[in-house]
CSV table of C-alpha atoms in Angstrom, one decimal:
chain,number,residue,atom,x,y,z
A,1,UNK,CA,63.4,157.2,46.8
A,2,UNK,CA,63.8,153.5,46.7
A,3,UNK,CA,64.0,152.3,43.1
A,4,UNK,CA,61.2,149.7,43.6
A,5,UNK,CA,58.8,152.6,44.2
A,6,UNK,CA,59.9,154.6,41.1
A,7,UNK,CA,57.0,153.3,39.0
A,8,UNK,CA,54.5,154.0,41.7
A,9,UNK,CA,55.5,157.7,41.9
A,10,UNK,CA,54.0,158.3,38.5
A,11,UNK,CA,50.7,156.8,39.5
A,12,UNK,CA,50.6,158.6,42.8
A,13,UNK,CA,51.6,162.0,41.2
A,14,UNK,CA,48.7,161.8,38.7
A,15,UNK,CA,46.1,160.5,41.2
A,16,UNK,CA,43.2,162.5,42.5
A,17,UNK,CA,43.8,164.3,45.8
A,18,UNK,CA,43.5,162.1,48.9
A,19,UNK,CA,40.0,162.3,50.4
A,20,UNK,CA,39.7,163.9,53.8
A,21,UNK,CA,39.0,161.4,56.6
A,22,UNK,CA,35.6,161.9,58.2
A,23,UNK,CA,35.7,164.4,61.1
A,24,UNK,CA,32.5,162.8,62.4
A,25,UNK,CA,34.2,159.7,63.8
A,26,UNK,CA,33.7,159.4,67.6
A,27,UNK,CA,36.5,157.8,69.5
A,28,UNK,CA,34.2,156.2,72.0
A,29,UNK,CA,31.9,154.5,69.5
A,30,UNK,CA,34.5,153.8,66.7
A,31,UNK,CA,35.6,150.3,65.7
A,32,UNK,CA,39.3,149.9,66.0
A,33,UNK,CA,41.3,147.4,64.1
A,34,UNK,CA,44.7,146.3,65.4
A,35,UNK,CA,46.8,144.8,62.6
A,36,UNK,CA,50.1,143.0,62.9
A,37,UNK,CA,52.2,142.4,59.8
A,38,UNK,CA,54.9,139.7,59.9
A,39,UNK,CA,57.5,140.8,57.3
A,40,UNK,CA,59.2,138.4,55.0
A,41,UNK,CA,62.9,138.0,55.9
A,42,UNK,CA,64.8,141.1,55.0
A,43,UNK,CA,61.7,143.0,54.0
A,44,UNK,CA,60.8,145.1,57.0
A,45,UNK,CA,62.5,148.2,55.6
A,46,UNK,CA,60.7,147.9,52.3
A,47,UNK,CA,57.4,147.3,54.1
A,48,UNK,CA,57.9,150.5,56.2
A,49,UNK,CA,58.8,152.4,53.1
A,50,UNK,CA,55.6,151.3,51.4
A,51,UNK,CA,53.5,152.4,54.3
A,52,UNK,CA,55.4,155.7,54.7
A,53,UNK,CA,55.2,156.6,51.0
A,54,UNK,CA,51.9,155.2,49.9
A,55,UNK,CA,49.7,153.1,52.1
A,56,UNK,CA,48.7,155.7,54.7
A,57,UNK,CA,47.5,158.1,52.0
A,58,UNK,CA,45.6,155.3,50.3
A,59,UNK,CA,44.0,154.2,53.6
A,60,UNK,CA,42.9,157.8,54.1
A,61,UNK,CA,41.5,158.0,50.6
A,62,UNK,CA,39.3,155.1,51.4
A,63,UNK,CA,38.0,156.4,54.7
A,64,UNK,CA,40.2,154.5,57.0
A,65,UNK,CA,41.4,156.6,60.0
A,66,UNK,CA,45.1,156.1,60.7
A,67,UNK,CA,45.5,156.1,64.5
A,68,UNK,CA,49.1,154.9,65.1
A,69,UNK,CA,51.9,152.8,63.8
A,70,UNK,CA,54.7,151.0,65.6
A,71,UNK,CA,57.7,148.8,64.8
A,72,UNK,CA,58.0,146.0,67.3
A,73,UNK,CA,61.4,145.6,68.9
A,74,UNK,CA,63.2,142.4,67.6
A,75,UNK,CA,62.5,139.1,69.3
A,76,UNK,CA,63.7,135.5,68.8
A,77,UNK,CA,60.4,134.8,66.9
A,78,UNK,CA,60.6,138.0,64.9
A,79,UNK,CA,64.3,139.0,64.5
A,80,UNK,CA,63.4,142.2,62.6
A,81,UNK,CA,60.3,142.8,64.6
A,82,UNK,CA,56.8,143.3,63.1
A,83,UNK,CA,54.8,146.2,61.9
A,84,UNK,CA,51.9,146.9,64.3
A,85,UNK,CA,49.2,149.5,63.6
A,86,UNK,CA,45.7,150.6,64.5
A,87,UNK,CA,43.0,151.9,62.2
A,88,UNK,CA,39.6,153.3,63.2
A,89,UNK,CA,36.2,153.2,61.4
A,90,UNK,CA,32.6,154.2,62.2
A,91,UNK,CA,31.4,150.6,62.0
A,92,UNK,CA,32.4,147.1,60.9
A,93,UNK,CA,30.4,147.6,57.7
A,94,UNK,CA,32.3,150.8,57.0
A,95,UNK,CA,35.6,148.9,57.6
A,96,UNK,CA,34.6,146.1,55.2
A,97,UNK,CA,33.6,148.6,52.5
A,98,UNK,CA,36.8,150.6,52.9
A,99,UNK,CA,39.0,147.5,52.6
A,100,UNK,CA,37.1,146.3,49.5
A,101,UNK,CA,37.6,149.7,47.8
A,102,UNK,CA,41.2,149.8,48.9
A,103,UNK,CA,42.0,146.4,47.5
A,104,UNK,CA,40.4,147.3,44.2
A,105,UNK,CA,42.1,150.6,43.9
A,106,UNK,CA,44.4,150.7,40.7
A,107,UNK,CA,46.9,152.9,42.6
A,108,UNK,CA,47.2,150.3,45.4
A,109,UNK,CA,47.6,147.5,42.8
A,110,UNK,CA,50.4,149.5,41.1
A,111,UNK,CA,52.1,150.0,44.5
A,112,UNK,CA,51.9,146.3,45.4
A,113,UNK,CA,53.2,145.2,42.0
A,114,UNK,CA,56.2,147.5,42.2
A,115,UNK,CA,57.0,147.0,45.8
A,116,UNK,CA,56.7,143.2,45.5
A,117,UNK,CA,58.7,142.8,42.3
A,118,UNK,CA,61.4,141.2,44.4
A,119,UNK,CA,59.1,139.0,46.4
A,120,UNK,CA,56.2,139.4,48.9
A,121,UNK,CA,56.8,141.8,51.8
A,122,UNK,CA,54.5,140.2,54.3
A,123,UNK,CA,54.1,136.5,55.2
A,124,UNK,CA,51.2,136.8,57.7
A,125,UNK,CA,48.7,139.3,59.0
A,126,UNK,CA,46.8,139.2,62.3
A,127,UNK,CA,43.8,141.4,62.8
A,128,UNK,CA,41.9,142.1,66.1
A,129,UNK,CA,38.7,144.3,66.3
A,130,UNK,CA,38.2,146.4,69.4
A,131,UNK,CA,36.0,149.0,71.0
A,132,UNK,CA,37.3,151.5,73.5
A,133,UNK,CA,36.6,150.5,77.1
A,134,UNK,CA,34.3,152.9,79.0
A,135,UNK,CA,37.1,153.6,81.5
A,136,UNK,CA,39.8,154.2,78.9
A,137,UNK,CA,41.4,157.7,78.8
A,138,UNK,CA,39.9,159.7,76.0
A,139,UNK,CA,41.7,158.9,72.7
A,140,UNK,CA,42.1,161.8,70.3
A,141,UNK,CA,41.7,160.6,66.8
A,142,UNK,CA,43.8,162.3,64.1
A,143,UNK,CA,41.8,164.0,61.4
């Protein structure tokens, strides 16, 4: 495990079990959020580690449906690439409530403090809200 995350392990090990994501979320009516994270120079690996080891579980704990995650291939504008992912929610109101609770979660705050001890991991975040088009192939949502 990366040493930056060592302190977070204690917090996560003693945390309550991750809440099960709602099985009632309908792919056709869900609100999808596309998020693009621009990593600080040299920080993409640490950002991916934070998502892999902590963030997805904390998103699920707060009712956010993890749909998919990608690493953009490097470009001139983003030499390391960017982290791109999609979350799903039953509504925009549910999204806002989930993000508020997530941001206030002591576990998340401990993870951020430890992972950003050497500097911020992200310089910019873009967010786009979407609904599935009626002609889209059916999208299976993970539980």
